[in-house]
PDB file of C-alpha atoms in Angstrom:
ATOM      1  CA  GLN A 225      83.675 147.662 -62.462  1.00  0.00           C
ATOM      2  CA  GLN A 226      80.829 150.077 -62.078  1.00  0.00           C
ATOM      3  CA  GLN A 227      81.952 153.115 -60.126  1.00  0.00           C
ATOM      4  CA  VAL A 228      78.509 154.173 -58.902  1.00  0.00           C
ATOM      5  CA  ARG A 229      75.840 151.635 -57.970  1.00  0.00           C
ATOM      6  CA  GLN A 230      72.223 152.248 -57.117  1.00  0.00           C
ATOM      7  CA  SER A 231      69.577 150.129 -55.447  1.00  0.00           C
ATOM      8  CA  PRO A 232      66.864 149.161 -55.739  1.00  0.00           C
ATOM      9  CA  GLN A 233      66.353 149.233 -59.522  1.00  0.00           C
ATOM     10  CA  SER A 234      62.708 150.070 -58.934  1.00  0.00           C
ATOM     11  CA  LEU A 235      60.688 151.137 -55.921  1.00  0.00           C
ATOM     12  CA  THR A 236      56.985 151.602 -55.372  1.00  0.00           C
ATOM     13  CA  VAL A 237      55.581 153.489 -52.395  1.00  0.00           C
ATOM     14  CA  TRP A 238      52.184 154.869 -51.450  1.00  0.00           C
ATOM     15  CA  GLU A 239      51.478 158.564 -51.366  1.00  0.00           C
ATOM     16  CA  GLY A 240      52.612 159.996 -48.042  1.00  0.00           C
ATOM     17  CA  GLU A 241      55.237 157.307 -47.368  1.00  0.00           C
ATOM     18  CA  THR A 242      58.992 157.830 -47.252  1.00  0.00           C
ATOM     19  CA  ALA A 243      60.972 156.515 -50.212  1.00  0.00           C
ATOM     20  CA  ILE A 244      64.613 155.569 -49.630  1.00  0.00           C
ATOM     21  CA  LEU A 245      66.971 155.300 -52.587  1.00  0.00           C
ATOM     22  CA  ASN A 246      70.465 153.955 -52.085  1.00  0.00           C
ATOM     23  CA  CYS A 247      73.785 154.677 -53.748  1.00  0.00           C
ATOM     24  CA  SER A 248      77.350 153.457 -53.250  1.00  0.00           C
ATOM     25  CA  TYR A 249      80.598 154.363 -54.937  1.00  0.00           C
ATOM     26  CA  GLU A 250      84.060 152.928 -55.414  1.00  0.00           C
ATOM     27  CA  ASP A 251      86.439 155.835 -55.854  1.00  0.00           C
ATOM     28  CA  SER A 252      87.284 157.643 -52.633  1.00  0.00           C
ATOM     29  CA  THR A 253      88.457 160.689 -54.609  1.00  0.00           C
ATOM     30  CA  PHE A 254      84.863 161.498 -55.590  1.00  0.00           C
ATOM     31  CA  ASP A 255      83.954 164.666 -53.731  1.00  0.00           C
ATOM     32  CA  TYR A 256      80.689 165.870 -55.219  1.00  0.00           C
ATOM     33  CA  PHE A 257      77.498 163.815 -55.280  1.00  0.00           C
ATOM     34  CA  PRO A 258      74.481 165.203 -57.101  1.00  0.00           C
ATOM     35  CA  TRP A 259      71.164 163.452 -57.466  1.00  0.00           C
ATOM     36  CA  TYR A 260      69.278 163.986 -60.693  1.00  0.00           C
ATOM     37  CA  TRP A 261      65.721 163.119 -61.505  1.00  0.00           C
ATOM     38  CA  GLN A 262      64.450 162.369 -64.959  1.00  0.00           C
ATOM     39  CA  PHE A 263      60.875 162.199 -66.186  1.00  0.00           C
ATOM     40  CA  PRO A 264      60.020 160.151 -69.278  1.00  0.00           C
ATOM     41  CA  ARG A 265      61.329 161.712 -72.502  1.00  0.00           C
ATOM     42  CA  GLU A 266      62.937 164.580 -70.610  1.00  0.00           C
ATOM     43  CA  SER A 267      66.494 165.452 -69.682  1.00  0.00           C
ATOM     44  CA  PRO A 268      67.948 164.863 -66.221  1.00  0.00           C
ATOM     45  CA  ALA A 269      67.558 167.788 -63.855  1.00  0.00           C
ATOM     46  CA  LEU A 270      69.523 168.472 -60.694  1.00  0.00           C
ATOM     47  CA  LEU A 271      67.488 167.695 -57.595  1.00  0.00           C
ATOM     48  CA  ILE A 272      69.919 168.000 -54.706  1.00  0.00           C
ATOM     49  CA  ALA A 273      73.670 167.581 -54.151  1.00  0.00           C
ATOM     50  CA  ILE A 274      76.134 167.033 -51.314  1.00  0.00           C
ATOM     51  CA  ARG A 275      79.854 167.301 -50.691  1.00  0.00           C
ATOM     52  CA  PRO A 276      81.692 165.024 -48.203  1.00  0.00           C
ATOM     53  CA  VAL A 277      82.277 167.867 -45.764  1.00  0.00           C
ATOM     54  CA  SER A 278      78.655 167.274 -44.729  1.00  0.00           C
ATOM     55  CA  ASN A 279      76.886 164.045 -43.809  1.00  0.00           C
ATOM     56  CA  LYS A 280      73.425 165.416 -44.446  1.00  0.00           C
ATOM     57  CA  LYS A 281      71.823 167.796 -46.925  1.00  0.00           C
ATOM     58  CA  GLU A 282      68.184 168.736 -46.757  1.00  0.00           C
ATOM     59  CA  ASP A 283      65.960 170.526 -49.258  1.00  0.00           C
ATOM     60  CA  GLY A 284      62.293 170.405 -48.429  1.00  0.00           C
ATOM     61  CA  ARG A 285      61.081 166.817 -48.619  1.00  0.00           C
ATOM     62  CA  PHE A 286      64.402 165.602 -50.048  1.00  0.00           C
ATOM     63  CA  THR A 287      67.342 164.669 -47.818  1.00  0.00           C
ATOM     64  CA  ILE A 288      70.700 163.119 -48.640  1.00  0.00           C
ATOM     65  CA  PHE A 289      72.421 161.081 -45.946  1.00  0.00           C
ATOM     66  CA  PHE A 290      76.127 160.532 -46.591  1.00  0.00           C
ATOM     67  CA  ASN A 291      78.500 157.998 -45.018  1.00  0.00           C
ATOM     68  CA  LYS A 292      82.035 158.681 -46.192  1.00  0.00           C
ATOM     69  CA  ARG A 293      83.602 155.760 -44.333  1.00  0.00           C
ATOM     70  CA  GLU A 294      81.308 153.240 -45.995  1.00  0.00           C
ATOM     71  CA  LYS A 295      81.185 155.133 -49.319  1.00  0.00           C
ATOM     72  CA  LYS A 296      77.433 155.106 -49.265  1.00  0.00           C
ATOM     73  CA  LEU A 297      74.705 157.661 -49.551  1.00  0.00           C
ATOM     74  CA  SER A 298      70.957 157.606 -49.648  1.00  0.00           C
ATOM     75  CA  LEU A 299      68.187 159.899 -50.802  1.00  0.00           C
ATOM     76  CA  HIS A 300      65.116 160.077 -48.571  1.00  0.00           C
ATOM     77  CA  ILE A 301      61.904 161.482 -49.977  1.00  0.00           C
ATOM     78  CA  THR A 302      59.396 162.127 -47.233  1.00  0.00           C
ATOM     79  CA  ASP A 303      55.644 162.506 -47.787  1.00  0.00           C
ATOM     80  CA  SER A 304      56.061 161.096 -51.300  1.00  0.00           C
ATOM     81  CA  GLN A 305      53.723 162.496 -53.954  1.00  0.00           C
ATOM     82  CA  PRO A 306      52.606 160.990 -57.276  1.00  0.00           C
ATOM     83  CA  GLY A 307      54.455 163.838 -58.985  1.00  0.00           C
ATOM     84  CA  ASP A 308      57.691 162.452 -57.522  1.00  0.00           C
ATOM     85  CA  SER A 309      57.374 159.421 -59.799  1.00  0.00           C
ATOM     86  CA  ALA A 310      60.516 159.512 -61.933  1.00  0.00           C
ATOM     87  CA  THR A 311      63.890 157.882 -62.418  1.00  0.00           C
ATOM     88  CA  TYR A 312      66.451 159.050 -59.884  1.00  0.00           C
ATOM     89  CA  PHE A 313      70.144 159.004 -60.705  1.00  0.00           C
ATOM     90  CA  CYS A 314      72.973 159.197 -58.212  1.00  0.00           C
ATOM     91  CA  ALA A 315      76.111 160.690 -59.719  1.00  0.00           C
ATOM     92  CA  ALA A 316      79.636 161.480 -58.556  1.00  0.00           C
ATOM     93  CA  SER A 317      82.522 163.603 -59.697  1.00  0.00           C
ATOM     94  CA  MET A 318      86.095 164.278 -58.676  1.00  0.00           C
ATOM     95  CA  GLY A 319      86.689 167.849 -57.699  1.00  0.00           C
ATOM     96  CA  THR A 320      85.464 171.047 -59.212  1.00  0.00           C
ATOM     97  CA  ASN A 321      88.073 170.794 -61.958  1.00  0.00           C
ATOM     98  CA  THR A 322      86.575 168.951 -64.906  1.00  0.00           C
ATOM     99  CA  GLY A 323      83.092 168.371 -63.515  1.00  0.00           C
ATOM    100  CA  LYS A 324      82.892 164.991 -65.243  1.00  0.00           C
ATOM    101  CA  LEU A 325      79.980 163.060 -63.788  1.00  0.00           C
ATOM    102  CA  THR A 326      79.801 159.302 -63.316  1.00  0.00           C
ATOM    103  CA  PHE A 327      76.207 158.095 -63.107  1.00  0.00           C
ATOM    104  CA  GLY A 328      74.581 155.079 -61.573  1.00  0.00           C
ATOM    105  CA  ASP A 329      71.943 153.196 -63.546  1.00  0.00           C
ATOM    106  CA  GLY A 330      69.078 154.804 -61.695  1.00  0.00           C
ATOM    107  CA  THR A 331      66.138 153.871 -59.499  1.00  0.00           C
ATOM    108  CA  VAL A 332      62.660 154.051 -60.985  1.00  0.00           C
ATOM    109  CA  LEU A 333      60.338 155.419 -58.308  1.00  0.00           C
ATOM    110  CA  THR A 334      56.590 155.023 -58.569  1.00  0.00           C
ATOM    111  CA  VAL A 335      54.362 156.750 -56.039  1.00  0.00           C
ATOM    112  CA  LYS A 336      50.831 155.368 -55.963  1.00  0.00           C
ATOM    113  CA  PRO A 337      47.966 157.644 -54.901  1.00  0.00           C
TER     114      PRO A 337
ATOM    115  CA  GLU B  69      68.154 179.309 -65.915  1.00  0.00           C
ATOM    116  CA  ALA B  70      70.979 177.940 -68.033  1.00  0.00           C
ATOM    117  CA  ALA B  71      70.047 177.299 -71.659  1.00  0.00           C
ATOM    118  CA  VAL B  72      71.514 174.393 -73.600  1.00  0.00           C
ATOM    119  CA  THR B  73      69.980 173.812 -77.018  1.00  0.00           C
ATOM    120  CA  GLN B  74      70.478 170.638 -79.014  1.00  0.00           C
ATOM    121  CA  SER B  75      69.726 169.957 -82.646  1.00  0.00           C
ATOM    122  CA  PRO B  76      68.277 167.932 -84.140  1.00  0.00           C
ATOM    123  CA  ARG B  77      65.945 166.595 -81.452  1.00  0.00           C
ATOM    124  CA  SER B  78      65.667 163.294 -83.267  1.00  0.00           C
ATOM    125  CA  LYS B  79      67.388 161.695 -86.211  1.00  0.00           C
ATOM    126  CA  VAL B  80      67.353 158.471 -88.153  1.00  0.00           C
ATOM    127  CA  ALA B  81      70.696 157.621 -89.716  1.00  0.00           C
ATOM    128  CA  VAL B  82      71.836 154.771 -91.930  1.00  0.00           C
ATOM    129  CA  THR B  83      74.618 152.439 -90.898  1.00  0.00           C
ATOM    130  CA  GLY B  84      77.948 153.727 -92.163  1.00  0.00           C
ATOM    131  CA  GLY B  85      76.702 157.247 -92.639  1.00  0.00           C
ATOM    132  CA  LYS B  86      78.033 160.390 -90.977  1.00  0.00           C
ATOM    133  CA  VAL B  87      76.035 162.033 -88.212  1.00  0.00           C
ATOM    134  CA  THR B  88      76.622 165.414 -86.574  1.00  0.00           C
ATOM    135  CA  LEU B  89      74.820 166.402 -83.403  1.00  0.00           C
ATOM    136  CA  SER B  90      74.962 170.053 -82.461  1.00  0.00           C
ATOM    137  CA  CYS B  91      74.825 171.836 -79.123  1.00  0.00           C
ATOM    138  CA  HIS B  92      74.639 175.531 -78.345  1.00  0.00           C
ATOM    139  CA  GLN B  93      74.783 177.219 -74.948  1.00  0.00           C
ATOM    140  CA  THR B  94      74.200 180.839 -74.103  1.00  0.00           C
ATOM    141  CA  ASN B  95      75.446 180.662 -70.518  1.00  0.00           C
ATOM    142  CA  ASN B  96      79.056 181.615 -71.045  1.00  0.00           C
ATOM    143  CA  HIS B  97      80.069 178.308 -69.431  1.00  0.00           C
ATOM    144  CA  ASP B  98      83.564 177.016 -70.039  1.00  0.00           C
ATOM    145  CA  TYR B  99      82.828 173.304 -69.690  1.00  0.00           C
ATOM    146  CA  MET B 100      80.615 171.391 -72.099  1.00  0.00           C
ATOM    147  CA  TYR B 101      79.930 167.663 -72.269  1.00  0.00           C
ATOM    148  CA  TRP B 102      78.384 164.979 -74.445  1.00  0.00           C
ATOM    149  CA  TYR B 103      76.723 162.025 -72.724  1.00  0.00           C
ATOM    150  CA  ARG B 104      74.805 159.091 -74.128  1.00  0.00           C
ATOM    151  CA  GLN B 105      71.951 157.306 -72.427  1.00  0.00           C
ATOM    152  CA  ASP B 106      70.806 153.831 -73.301  1.00  0.00           C
ATOM    153  CA  THR B 107      67.370 152.642 -72.321  1.00  0.00           C
ATOM    154  CA  GLY B 108      67.227 151.741 -68.660  1.00  0.00           C
ATOM    155  CA  HIS B 109      70.688 153.040 -67.890  1.00  0.00           C
ATOM    156  CA  GLY B 110      72.425 156.107 -66.610  1.00  0.00           C
ATOM    157  CA  LEU B 111      74.394 158.583 -68.664  1.00  0.00           C
ATOM    158  CA  ARG B 112      77.926 157.885 -69.848  1.00  0.00           C
ATOM    159  CA  LEU B 113      80.437 160.566 -70.813  1.00  0.00           C
ATOM    160  CA  ILE B 114      81.681 160.523 -74.414  1.00  0.00           C
ATOM    161  CA  HIS B 115      83.699 163.737 -74.803  1.00  0.00           C
ATOM    162  CA  TYR B 116      84.032 167.027 -73.011  1.00  0.00           C
ATOM    163  CA  SER B 117      85.682 170.392 -73.502  1.00  0.00           C
ATOM    164  CA  TYR B 118      86.789 173.191 -71.228  1.00  0.00           C
ATOM    165  CA  VAL B 119      87.871 175.705 -73.840  1.00  0.00           C
ATOM    166  CA  ALA B 120      87.244 176.471 -77.486  1.00  0.00           C
ATOM    167  CA  ASP B 121      89.328 174.508 -80.004  1.00  0.00           C
ATOM    168  CA  SER B 122      90.093 171.799 -77.464  1.00  0.00           C
ATOM    169  CA  THR B 123      88.304 168.550 -76.625  1.00  0.00           C
ATOM    170  CA  GLU B 124      89.000 165.705 -74.218  1.00  0.00           C
ATOM    171  CA  LYS B 125      88.019 162.040 -74.243  1.00  0.00           C
ATOM    172  CA  GLY B 126      85.474 160.864 -71.749  1.00  0.00           C
ATOM    173  CA  ASP B 127      84.752 157.323 -70.643  1.00  0.00           C
ATOM    174  CA  ILE B 128      83.401 155.938 -73.942  1.00  0.00           C
ATOM    175  CA  PRO B 129      85.005 157.959 -76.791  1.00  0.00           C
ATOM    176  CA  ASP B 130      85.436 155.158 -79.335  1.00  0.00           C
ATOM    177  CA  GLY B 131      83.477 155.798 -82.521  1.00  0.00           C
ATOM    178  CA  TYR B 132      82.914 159.467 -81.710  1.00  0.00           C
ATOM    179  CA  LYS B 133      84.664 162.741 -82.396  1.00  0.00           C
ATOM    180  CA  ALA B 134      83.946 166.117 -80.893  1.00  0.00           C
ATOM    181  CA  SER B 135      84.470 169.675 -82.022  1.00  0.00           C
ATOM    182  CA  ARG B 136      84.368 172.934 -80.018  1.00  0.00           C
ATOM    183  CA  PRO B 137      84.749 175.749 -82.548  1.00  0.00           C
ATOM    184  CA  SER B 138      83.631 178.415 -80.076  1.00  0.00           C
ATOM    185  CA  GLN B 139      82.711 178.685 -76.411  1.00  0.00           C
ATOM    186  CA  GLU B 140      79.034 178.485 -77.312  1.00  0.00           C
ATOM    187  CA  ASN B 141      79.093 175.497 -79.672  1.00  0.00           C
ATOM    188  CA  PHE B 142      80.030 171.860 -79.161  1.00  0.00           C
ATOM    189  CA  SER B 143      79.374 169.150 -81.741  1.00  0.00           C
ATOM    190  CA  LEU B 144      79.465 165.382 -81.592  1.00  0.00           C
ATOM    191  CA  ILE B 145      80.407 163.581 -84.797  1.00  0.00           C
ATOM    192  CA  LEU B 146      79.817 159.967 -85.704  1.00  0.00           C
ATOM    193  CA  GLU B 147      81.938 159.389 -88.812  1.00  0.00           C
ATOM    194  CA  LEU B 148      80.607 155.877 -89.455  1.00  0.00           C
ATOM    195  CA  ALA B 149      77.360 155.369 -87.594  1.00  0.00           C
ATOM    196  CA  SER B 150      76.696 151.879 -86.264  1.00  0.00           C
ATOM    197  CA  LEU B 151      73.632 150.156 -84.867  1.00  0.00           C
ATOM    198  CA  SER B 152      75.200 150.160 -81.397  1.00  0.00           C
ATOM    199  CA  GLN B 153      75.191 153.954 -81.406  1.00  0.00           C
ATOM    200  CA  THR B 154      71.422 154.094 -81.251  1.00  0.00           C
ATOM    201  CA  ALA B 155      70.770 156.019 -78.040  1.00  0.00           C
ATOM    202  CA  VAL B 156      69.698 159.354 -76.617  1.00  0.00           C
ATOM    203  CA  TYR B 157      72.491 161.911 -76.587  1.00  0.00           C
ATOM    204  CA  PHE B 158      72.612 164.739 -74.077  1.00  0.00           C
ATOM    205  CA  CYS B 159      74.745 167.827 -74.244  1.00  0.00           C
ATOM    206  CA  ALA B 160      75.463 169.704 -71.036  1.00  0.00           C
ATOM    207  CA  SER B 161      77.302 172.717 -69.742  1.00  0.00           C
ATOM    208  CA  ARG B 162      78.594 173.477 -66.281  1.00  0.00           C
ATOM    209  CA  THR B 163      78.466 176.491 -64.033  1.00  0.00           C
ATOM    210  CA  GLU B 164      81.332 177.745 -61.869  1.00  0.00           C
ATOM    211  CA  ASN B 165      79.827 176.062 -58.812  1.00  0.00           C
ATOM    212  CA  THR B 166      79.743 172.664 -60.480  1.00  0.00           C
ATOM    213  CA  GLU B 167      76.040 172.458 -61.355  1.00  0.00           C
ATOM    214  CA  VAL B 168      75.586 170.733 -64.708  1.00  0.00           C
ATOM    215  CA  PHE B 169      72.668 171.652 -66.968  1.00  0.00           C
ATOM    216  CA  PHE B 170      71.494 169.269 -69.657  1.00  0.00           C
ATOM    217  CA  GLY B 171      69.931 169.975 -73.012  1.00  0.00           C
ATOM    218  CA  LYS B 172      66.679 168.259 -74.002  1.00  0.00           C
ATOM    219  CA  GLY B 173      68.496 165.440 -75.783  1.00  0.00           C
ATOM    220  CA  THR B 174      68.763 164.042 -79.299  1.00  0.00           C
ATOM    221  CA  ARG B 175      67.184 160.675 -79.977  1.00  0.00           C
ATOM    222  CA  LEU B 176      69.378 158.937 -82.567  1.00  0.00           C
ATOM    223  CA  THR B 177      68.262 155.784 -84.304  1.00  0.00           C
ATOM    224  CA  VAL B 178      70.731 154.042 -86.590  1.00  0.00           C
ATOM    225  CA  VAL B 179      69.153 151.617 -89.057  1.00  0.00           C
TER     226      VAL B 179
END
């Protein structure tokens, strides 16, 4: 059973639109949820992260909305730019102890100019 | 920014051969990890370590060993490489506040 699920698998938006990427998880003990983005042939890089004490985390054009009761979160990218085209991974970990991350399979975002 | 260096960056190995992937960090981080990524999928944890001379199994440890001879170095060892181990391997280290930094990856092809 996959612990972290992402949808859609791929998403295409026009420049300037808002892209919404979804994530859900199974284990209620997860308490740290980072989003990573990955460009082709590069390593994943931390984009933004949230802990369940908050239901929203904003960083510029990127916002995480978190629903603890439903075990769902989403990443909203406003005013999408072609440079935002990448694969976005939702991840989760249990506590600050081991830091082990469980990743979803990613959403491939394409922003058309 | 945190520096995690992997070597080699790519490797072709023969089935049944031994492969060693190396990772070096200069961040003084306690935790280090090895993940593998298959095309079109997310990363999966193979082994991790929180202190020198100690390693722990991750989610998919079968067919892999790990070695942490010092705080800075963490190796992943495939004693008998198999075709199914063709993947990109990422090493990572973690800061005190939980942020994980990844190396640039090693592309391993087993033929």
